PDB file of C-alpha atoms in Angstrom:
ATOM      1  CA  MET Z1042       0.078   0.073   0.040  1.00 94.00           C
ATOM      2  CA  ARG Z1043       0.996   3.566  -0.525  1.00 94.00           C
ATOM      3  CA  VAL Z1044       2.693   5.025   2.417  1.00 94.00           C
ATOM      4  CA  ILE Z1045       2.475   9.075   3.055  1.00 92.00           C
ATOM      5  CA  PRO Z1046       5.644  10.382   3.726  1.00 89.00           C
ATOM      6  CA  SER Z1047       6.923   7.558   2.065  1.00 88.00           C
ATOM      7  CA  GLN Z1048      10.296   7.990   3.556  1.00 83.00           C
ATOM      8  CA  ILE Z1049      10.635   7.894   7.430  1.00 78.00           C
ATOM      9  CA  PHE Z1050      11.941  10.462   9.280  1.00 70.00           C
ATOM     10  CA  LEU Z1051      15.381  10.029  11.322  1.00 57.00           C
ATOM     11  CA  GLU Z1052      13.969  10.944  14.290  1.00 63.00           C
ATOM     12  CA  ASP Z1053      10.988   8.468  13.952  1.00 64.00           C
ATOM     13  CA  SER Z1054      11.487   5.003  16.487  1.00 83.00           C
ATOM     14  CA  PRO Z1055      12.575   1.890  15.304  1.00 88.00           C
ATOM     15  CA  PRO Z1056       9.495  -0.287  15.873  1.00 91.00           C
ATOM     16  CA  GLU Z1057       7.266   2.528  13.502  1.00 92.00           C
ATOM     17  CA  LYS Z1058      10.150   2.524  10.545  1.00 92.00           C
ATOM     18  CA  LYS Z1059       9.893  -1.782  10.623  1.00 94.00           C
ATOM     19  CA  ILE Z1060       5.605  -1.325  10.225  1.00 95.00           C
ATOM     20  CA  HIS Z1061       6.664   1.692   8.102  1.00 95.00           C
ATOM     21  CA  GLU Z1062       8.146  -1.103   5.537  1.00 95.00           C
ATOM     22  CA  LEU Z1063       5.952  -3.652   6.335  1.00 97.00           C
ATOM     23  CA  LEU Z1064       3.084  -2.106   4.865  1.00 97.00           C
ATOM     24  CA  LYS Z1065       4.331  -0.503   2.009  1.00 95.00           C
ATOM     25  CA  GLN Z1066       4.518  -4.784   0.827  1.00 96.00           C
ATOM     26  CA  VAL Z1067       0.848  -5.255   1.925  1.00 97.00           C
ATOM     27  CA  LYS Z1068      -1.893  -4.925  -0.133  1.00 95.00           C
ATOM     28  CA  PHE Z1069      -5.666  -5.572  -0.100  1.00 96.00           C
ATOM     29  CA  SER Z1070      -6.268  -3.449  -3.283  1.00 95.00           C
ATOM     30  CA  ASP Z1071      -4.314  -0.706  -5.694  1.00 95.00           C
ATOM     31  CA  TYR Z1072      -5.729   2.291  -3.355  1.00 95.00           C
ATOM     32  CA  ASP Z1073      -4.610   1.320  -0.165  1.00 96.00           C
ATOM     33  CA  VAL Z1074      -3.242   4.183   1.442  1.00 96.00           C
ATOM     34  CA  ALA Z1075      -1.646   4.446   5.149  1.00 96.00           C
ATOM     35  CA  LEU Z1076      -0.724   8.035   6.723  1.00 94.00           C
ATOM     36  CA  HIS Z1077       2.450   8.009   8.952  1.00 94.00           C
ATOM     37  CA  SER Z1078       2.497  10.020  11.947  1.00 90.00           C
ATOM     38  CA  LEU Z1079      -1.224  12.172  11.597  1.00 91.00           C
ATOM     39  CA  ASN Z1080      -1.594  14.816  14.333  1.00 88.00           C
ATOM     40  CA  ILE Z1081      -4.711  16.090  15.332  1.00 87.00           C
ATOM     41  CA  GLY Z1082      -5.666  19.355  16.911  1.00 82.00           C
ATOM     42  CA  LYS Z1083      -8.564  18.039  18.795  1.00 72.00           C
ATOM     43  CA  HIS Z1084      -8.575  15.663  20.785  1.00 76.00           C
ATOM     44  CA  LEU Z1085     -10.686  14.098  23.429  1.00 70.00           C
ATOM     45  CA  TYR Z1086      -8.358  14.319  26.392  1.00 69.00           C
ATOM     46  CA  LYS Z1087      -5.453  16.448  25.201  1.00 70.00           C
ATOM     47  CA  SER Z1088      -4.531  19.637  23.961  1.00 68.00           C
ATOM     48  CA  TRP Z1089      -2.572  17.564  20.675  1.00 74.00           C
ATOM     49  CA  GLY Z1090      -2.768  14.032  19.524  1.00 85.00           C
ATOM     50  CA  GLU Z1091      -0.797  11.881  16.962  1.00 88.00           C
ATOM     51  CA  GLY Z1092      -1.621   8.673  15.734  1.00 91.00           C
ATOM     52  CA  ASP Z1093       1.393   6.266  13.918  1.00 93.00           C
ATOM     53  CA  PHE Z1094      -0.542   4.921  11.401  1.00 96.00           C
ATOM     54  CA  VAL Z1095      -4.076   5.165  10.038  1.00 96.00           C
ATOM     55  CA  ILE Z1096      -4.725   3.161   7.181  1.00 97.00           C
ATOM     56  CA  ILE Z1097      -7.828   3.853   4.716  1.00 96.00           C
ATOM     57  CA  SER Z1098      -8.164   0.805   2.707  1.00 95.00           C
ATOM     58  CA  LYS Z1099     -10.796  -0.711   0.914  1.00 94.00           C
ATOM     59  CA  LEU Z1100     -11.525  -3.195   4.168  1.00 95.00           C
ATOM     60  CA  GLY Z1101     -12.109   0.011   6.305  1.00 94.00           C
ATOM     61  CA  LEU Z1102     -10.409   2.254   8.729  1.00 95.00           C
ATOM     62  CA  ILE Z1103      -7.999   1.261  11.578  1.00 96.00           C
ATOM     63  CA  VAL Z1104      -5.935   3.156  13.761  1.00 96.00           C
ATOM     64  CA  LEU Z1105      -1.941   1.478  14.829  1.00 97.00           C
ATOM     65  CA  GLU Z1106      -0.697   2.519  17.877  1.00 94.00           C
ATOM     66  CA  VAL Z1107       2.805   1.228  17.299  1.00 94.00           C
ATOM     67  CA  LYS Z1108       5.665   0.465  20.550  1.00 91.00           C
ATOM     68  CA  GLY Z1109       8.598  -1.433  20.870  1.00 86.00           C
ATOM     69  CA  LYS Z1110       9.036  -2.737  24.170  1.00 80.00           C
ATOM     70  CA  VAL Z1111       6.057  -2.522  26.891  1.00 81.00           C
ATOM     71  CA  SER Z1112       5.928  -3.580  30.013  1.00 76.00           C
ATOM     72  CA  CYS Z1113       3.442  -3.197  33.269  1.00 76.00           C
ATOM     73  CA  ASN Z1114       4.435  -2.760  36.664  1.00 69.00           C
ATOM     74  CA  GLY Z1115       0.926  -4.195  38.305  1.00 67.00           C
ATOM     75  CA  ASN Z1116      -0.443  -0.541  39.338  1.00 71.00           C
ATOM     76  CA  GLY Z1117      -2.008   0.718  36.301  1.00 72.00           C
ATOM     77  CA  ILE Z1118       1.823   2.177  35.158  1.00 78.00           C
ATOM     78  CA  TRP Z1119       2.448   1.153  31.762  1.00 81.00           C
ATOM     79  CA  ILE Z1120       6.626   1.322  31.313  1.00 80.00           C
ATOM     80  CA  TYR Z1121       7.651   1.981  27.474  1.00 80.00           C
ATOM     81  CA  THR Z1122      10.989   2.130  26.397  1.00 73.00           C
ATOM     82  CA  ASP Z1123      11.820   4.705  23.603  1.00 70.00           C
ATOM     83  CA  ARG Z1124      14.658   4.700  21.145  1.00 65.00           C
ATOM     84  CA  TYR Z1125      17.045   6.249  23.067  1.00 68.00           C
ATOM     85  CA  GLY Z1126      16.556   3.243  25.345  1.00 71.00           C
ATOM     86  CA  LYS Z1127      15.092   5.950  27.833  1.00 77.00           C
ATOM     87  CA  ARG Z1128      11.587   4.422  29.979  1.00 78.00           C
ATOM     88  CA  ILE Z1129       9.064   6.363  30.182  1.00 79.00           C
ATOM     89  CA  ALA Z1130       5.760   5.598  32.612  1.00 80.00           C
ATOM     90  CA  LYS Z1131       2.458   6.111  31.565  1.00 81.00           C
ATOM     91  CA  LYS Z1132      -1.099   5.632  32.688  1.00 79.00           C
ATOM     92  CA  GLU Z1133      -2.872   4.627  29.294  1.00 83.00           C
ATOM     93  CA  SER Z1134      -1.763   1.059  27.776  1.00 86.00           C
ATOM     94  CA  PRO Z1135      -1.297   0.956  23.789  1.00 89.00           C
ATOM     95  CA  SER Z1136      -4.331   0.021  22.692  1.00 90.00           C
ATOM     96  CA  ARG Z1137      -6.415   2.960  25.199  1.00 90.00           C
ATOM     97  CA  GLN Z1138      -4.023   5.699  23.336  1.00 91.00           C
ATOM     98  CA  ALA Z1139      -5.164   3.780  19.703  1.00 93.00           C
ATOM     99  CA  MET Z1140      -8.835   3.850  21.378  1.00 93.00           C
ATOM    100  CA  THR Z1141      -8.722   8.032  22.479  1.00 92.00           C
ATOM    101  CA  PHE Z1142      -6.885   8.751  19.260  1.00 93.00           C
ATOM    102  CA  PHE Z1143      -9.520   6.876  16.959  1.00 93.00           C
ATOM    103  CA  ASN Z1144     -12.379   7.909  18.989  1.00 91.00           C
ATOM    104  CA  SER Z1145     -11.409  11.657  18.447  1.00 91.00           C
ATOM    105  CA  LEU Z1146     -10.627  11.736  15.259  1.00 91.00           C
ATOM    106  CA  LYS Z1147     -14.091   9.918  14.458  1.00 87.00           C
ATOM    107  CA  GLU Z1148     -15.933  12.274  16.837  1.00 85.00           C
ATOM    108  CA  ASN Z1149     -14.037  15.873  15.648  1.00 84.00           C
ATOM    109  CA  TYR Z1150     -13.103  14.796  11.840  1.00 85.00           C
ATOM    110  CA  LEU Z1151     -14.832  11.987   9.915  1.00 86.00           C
ATOM    111  CA  ASN Z1152     -18.148  12.346  11.611  1.00 80.00           C
ATOM    112  CA  SER Z1153     -19.094  15.996  11.420  1.00 77.00           C
ATOM    113  CA  ASN Z1154     -17.333  16.167   7.641  1.00 78.00           C
ATOM    114  CA  PHE Z1155     -19.082  12.289   6.221  1.00 78.00           C
ATOM    115  CA  GLU Z1156     -21.797  11.557   5.990  1.00 70.00           C
ATOM    116  CA  PHE Z1157     -24.115  10.257   9.234  1.00 56.00           C
ATOM    117  CA  ASN Z1158     -22.849   7.467  10.925  1.00 62.00           C
ATOM    118  CA  PHE Z1159     -20.285   7.147   8.231  1.00 69.00           C
ATOM    119  CA  LEU Z1160     -17.968   4.930  10.028  1.00 70.00           C
ATOM    120  CA  LYS Z1161     -20.820   2.749  11.225  1.00 75.00           C
ATOM    121  CA  SER Z1162     -21.086   1.243   6.999  1.00 83.00           C
ATOM    122  CA  ILE Z1163     -17.222   0.408   7.081  1.00 89.00           C
ATOM    123  CA  PRO Z1164     -14.887  -1.690   9.342  1.00 92.00           C
ATOM    124  CA  SER Z1165     -13.419   0.959  11.660  1.00 92.00           C
ATOM    125  CA  GLY Z1166     -10.945   0.741  15.173  1.00 94.00           C
ATOM    126  CA  TRP Z1167      -7.902   1.102  16.421  1.00 95.00           C
ATOM    127  CA  ALA Z1168      -5.702  -1.916  17.211  1.00 96.00           C
ATOM    128  CA  SER Z1169      -1.736  -2.097  19.009  1.00 95.00           C
ATOM    129  CA  VAL Z1170       1.201  -3.503  17.390  1.00 95.00           C
ATOM    130  CA  ILE Z1171       4.284  -4.403  19.683  1.00 92.00           C
ATOM    131  CA  THR Z1172       7.372  -5.700  17.704  1.00 92.00           C
ATOM    132  CA  SER Z1173       9.693  -6.699  20.237  1.00 87.00           C
ATOM    133  CA  VAL Z1174       8.288  -8.497  22.878  1.00 84.00           C
ATOM    134  CA  ASN Z1175       6.143 -12.229  22.411  1.00 82.00           C
ATOM    135  CA  GLU Z1176       2.308 -11.989  23.380  1.00 78.00           C
ATOM    136  CA  VAL Z1177       1.525 -11.640  27.473  1.00 63.00           C
ATOM    137  CA  PRO Z1178       0.933 -13.838  29.427  1.00 55.00           C
ATOM    138  CA  GLY Z1179       2.196 -15.894  26.710  1.00 50.00           C
ATOM    139  CA  LEU Z1180       1.591 -17.521  23.102  1.00 48.00           C
ATOM    140  CA  ASN Z1181      -1.700 -17.378  22.184  1.00 51.00           C
ATOM    141  CA  SER Z1182      -3.183 -16.198  26.016  1.00 50.00           C
ATOM    142  CA  SER Z1183      -2.782 -12.975  26.025  1.00 52.00           C
ATOM    143  CA  ASN Z1184      -5.334 -11.865  29.232  1.00 57.00           C
ATOM    144  CA  LEU Z1185      -4.633  -8.955  29.644  1.00 69.00           C
ATOM    145  CA  PRO Z1186      -8.233  -6.837  29.808  1.00 74.00           C
ATOM    146  CA  GLU Z1187      -6.098  -3.644  28.450  1.00 78.00           C
ATOM    147  CA  LEU Z1188      -3.878  -5.895  25.761  1.00 81.00           C
ATOM    148  CA  PRO Z1189      -6.943  -7.666  24.042  1.00 86.00           C
ATOM    149  CA  TYR Z1190      -5.203 -10.497  22.234  1.00 87.00           C
ATOM    150  CA  GLU Z1191      -7.630  -9.853  19.035  1.00 91.00           C
ATOM    151  CA  ILE Z1192      -6.562  -5.953  18.514  1.00 94.00           C
ATOM    152  CA  THR Z1193      -2.793  -6.563  19.524  1.00 93.00           C
ATOM    153  CA  ALA Z1194       0.385  -8.158  17.593  1.00 94.00           C
ATOM    154  CA  TYR Z1195       3.399  -8.720  18.655  1.00 92.00           C
ATOM    155  CA  ARG Z1196       6.674 -10.174  17.076  1.00 92.00           C
ATOM    156  CA  ARG Z1197       5.805 -12.810  15.345  1.00 92.00           C
ATOM    157  CA  HIS Z1198       3.263 -11.114  13.741  1.00 95.00           C
ATOM    158  CA  CYS Z1199       5.787  -8.917  12.027  1.00 95.00           C
ATOM    159  CA  ARG Z1200       8.357 -11.283  11.231  1.00 94.00           C
ATOM    160  CA  ASP Z1201       7.914  -9.970   7.205  1.00 96.00           C
ATOM    161  CA  ALA Z1202       5.164  -9.252   5.185  1.00 96.00           C
ATOM    162  CA  ASN Z1203       2.785 -12.171   4.979  1.00 97.00           C
ATOM    163  CA  ALA Z1204       2.515 -12.628   8.620  1.00 96.00           C
ATOM    164  CA  PHE Z1205       1.880  -8.588   8.883  1.00 97.00           C
ATOM    165  CA  LYS Z1206      -0.862  -8.949   6.504  1.00 97.00           C
ATOM    166  CA  SER Z1207      -2.764 -11.884   7.785  1.00 97.00           C
ATOM    167  CA  TRP Z1208      -2.766 -10.029  10.952  1.00 97.00           C
ATOM    168  CA  LEU Z1209      -4.097  -6.478  10.057  1.00 97.00           C
ATOM    169  CA  LYS Z1210      -6.629  -8.785   7.413  1.00 96.00           C
ATOM    170  CA  SER Z1211      -7.844  -9.904  10.742  1.00 96.00           C
ATOM    171  CA  ILE Z1212      -8.355  -6.585  12.694  1.00 96.00           C
ATOM    172  CA  PHE Z1213     -10.887  -5.442   9.659  1.00 95.00           C
ATOM    173  CA  VAL Z1214     -12.721  -9.060  10.088  1.00 94.00           C
ATOM    174  CA  HIS Z1215     -12.565  -8.057  14.044  1.00 94.00           C
ATOM    175  CA  TYR Z1216     -14.537  -5.092  13.350  1.00 93.00           C
ATOM    176  CA  LYS Z1217     -16.795  -6.057  10.571  1.00 91.00           C
ATOM    177  CA  ASN Z1218     -20.535  -6.598  11.210  1.00 84.00           C
ATOM    178  CA  ASN Z1219     -23.341  -7.471   8.493  1.00 78.00           C
ATOM    179  CA  GLN Z1220     -23.955  -4.063   7.148  1.00 76.00           C
ATOM    180  CA  SER Z1221     -20.260  -3.457   6.707  1.00 81.00           C
ATOM    181  CA  GLN Z1222     -19.131  -2.510   3.325  1.00 88.00           C
ATOM    182  CA  GLU Z1223     -16.044  -1.721   1.568  1.00 90.00           C
ATOM    183  CA  LEU Z1224     -14.906   1.420   0.366  1.00 91.00           C
ATOM    184  CA  THR Z1225     -14.329   2.465  -3.165  1.00 90.00           C
ATOM    185  CA  LYS Z1226     -11.266   3.986  -4.700  1.00 93.00           C
ATOM    186  CA  GLU Z1227     -13.040   7.754  -4.492  1.00 91.00           C
ATOM    187  CA  GLU Z1228     -14.082   7.395  -0.575  1.00 90.00           C
ATOM    188  CA  VAL Z1229     -10.398   6.483   0.191  1.00 92.00           C
ATOM    189  CA  THR Z1230      -9.253   8.664  -1.707  1.00 92.00           C
ATOM    190  CA  GLN Z1231     -11.741  11.615  -0.042  1.00 90.00           C
ATOM    191  CA  ILE Z1232     -10.648  10.154   3.531  1.00 91.00           C
ATOM    192  CA  HIS Z1233      -7.087  10.518   2.949  1.00 91.00           C
ATOM    193  CA  GLN Z1234      -6.922  14.203   1.074  1.00 90.00           C
ATOM    194  CA  PHE Z1235      -9.121  15.356   3.723  1.00 89.00           C
ATOM    195  CA  LEU Z1236      -6.999  13.901   6.663  1.00 90.00           C
ATOM    196  CA  ARG Z1237      -3.531  15.130   4.979  1.00 88.00           C
ATOM    197  CA  PRO Z1238      -4.771  17.437   2.490  1.00 81.00           C
ATOM    198  CA  LYS Z1239      -2.169  18.633  -0.899  1.00 70.00           C
ATOM    199  CA  PHE Z1240      -2.342  22.479  -0.570  1.00 56.00           C
ATOM    200  CA  ASP Z1241      -0.109  25.667  -1.756  1.00 60.00           C
ATOM    201  CA  MET Z1242      -0.887  28.768   0.630  1.00 60.00           C
ATOM    202  CA  GLN Z1243      -0.224  31.612  -1.444  1.00 67.00           C
ATOM    203  CA  PRO Z1244       0.468  34.984   0.272  1.00 71.00           C
ATOM    204  CA  SER Z1245      -2.356  37.695  -0.601  1.00 74.00           C
ATOM    205  CA  LEU Z1246      -1.092  40.583  -2.691  1.00 78.00           C
ATOM    206  CA  GLY Z1247      -1.240  43.194   0.058  1.00 80.00           C
ATOM    207  CA  ALA Z1248       1.037  40.731   2.113  1.00 77.00           C
ATOM    208  CA  GLN Z1249       3.366  40.669  -0.752  1.00 77.00           C
ATOM    209  CA  ILE Z1250       3.372  44.362  -1.026  1.00 81.00           C
ATOM    210  CA  GLU Z1251       3.571  45.054   2.750  1.00 81.00           C
ATOM    211  CA  GLU Z1252       7.143  42.367   2.387  1.00 78.00           C
ATOM    212  CA  ALA Z1253       8.108  44.512  -0.475  1.00 76.00           C
ATOM    213  CA  ASP Z1254       7.644  47.629   1.001  1.00 77.00           C
ATOM    214  CA  TYR Z1255       9.763  47.039   4.356  1.00 74.00           C
ATOM    215  CA  THR Z1256      12.859  44.805   2.319  1.00 70.00           C
ATOM    216  CA  LEU Z1257      13.099  48.710   0.113  1.00 70.00           C
ATOM    217  CA  ASN Z1258      12.735  50.027   3.735  1.00 71.00           C
ATOM    218  CA  THR Z1259      15.490  47.599   4.867  1.00 68.00           C
ATOM    219  CA  PHE Z1260      17.751  48.628   1.824  1.00 64.00           C
ATOM    220  CA  THR Z1261      17.130  52.559   2.115  1.00 70.00           C
ATOM    221  CA  LYS Z1262      18.674  52.387   6.198  1.00 71.00           C
ATOM    222  CA  GLN Z1263      21.744  50.346   5.352  1.00 74.00           C
ATOM    223  CA  GLN Z1264      22.145  52.092   2.375  1.00 76.00           C
ATOM    224  CA  SER Z1265      22.116  55.508   4.960  1.00 75.00           C
ATOM    225  CA  LYS Z1266      24.684  53.889   7.230  1.00 77.00           C
ATOM    226  CA  VAL Z1267      26.905  53.742   4.080  1.00 79.00           C
ATOM    227  CA  ILE Z1268      26.395  56.836   3.170  1.00 78.00           C
ATOM    228  CA  ILE Z1269      27.095  58.412   6.950  1.00 79.00           C
ATOM    229  CA  GLY Z1270      30.006  56.320   6.957  1.00 79.00           C
ATOM    230  CA  MET Z1271      31.574  58.147   3.790  1.00 82.00           C
ATOM    231  CA  GLU Z1272      31.455  61.603   5.623  1.00 81.00           C
ATOM    232  CA  GLY Z1273      34.843  63.025   5.971  1.00 80.00           C
ATOM    233  CA  ILE Z1274      36.396  60.664   3.550  1.00 84.00           C
ATOM    234  CA  PRO Z1275      38.079  62.842   0.923  1.00 85.00           C
ATOM    235  CA  ARG Z1276      38.164  60.130  -1.906  1.00 87.00           C
ATOM    236  CA  VAL Z1277      35.411  57.172  -2.430  1.00 84.00           C
ATOM    237  CA  ILE Z1278      35.236  54.741  -4.921  1.00 83.00           C
ATOM    238  CA  ILE Z1279      31.860  53.239  -5.528  1.00 78.00           C
ATOM    239  CA  GLN Z1280      31.798  50.262  -7.563  1.00 80.00           C
TER     240      GLN Z1280
END
């Protein structure tokens, strides 16, 4: 699928880079799109929200929260290890982070700009990807209420593109219902362009005139300083 941006930034985490590469090898249709690091200014609980990946496919719309290493101290505190090896403590599990971003995206953007109950007609939801650890607490037996096995990928799901595609398809199936429909190419394009539009903002004519006037005045002041500096000099060569 097409991943936007196509190249990962240097400061992004290794787990996100891995999923970025895997998604480029996953194909459900010719028009699938994955938006990496999508930021929104209207979040339900935060002043700013970021989704690691928003996948818009003919199969539906899924938000992915990607982590490398995750642990929980048993007191409701989740410990994440960043790309520098620093341990960060948070109250939110990976699934909750994905859920709150998805709900913010749905309530504040998609539902208000598309047909009523738009997301109810397509498989849509959230999932977590933990690239560096195996299932918790054991293989095929993730019983953590805050990290449901049905919507969580682990190391073995990320071993190659085929494994990741199979897991991702199961996520779309998980959120599918009897009324679910596939998205058309036009609908995928419409959502993609709405969430990450392409535009070129040109300054107004008035702003351009003000900038040109400021530049002319600045040069005039610079020239005045040169002229003042030449006072008292009997001979001056100006090139």
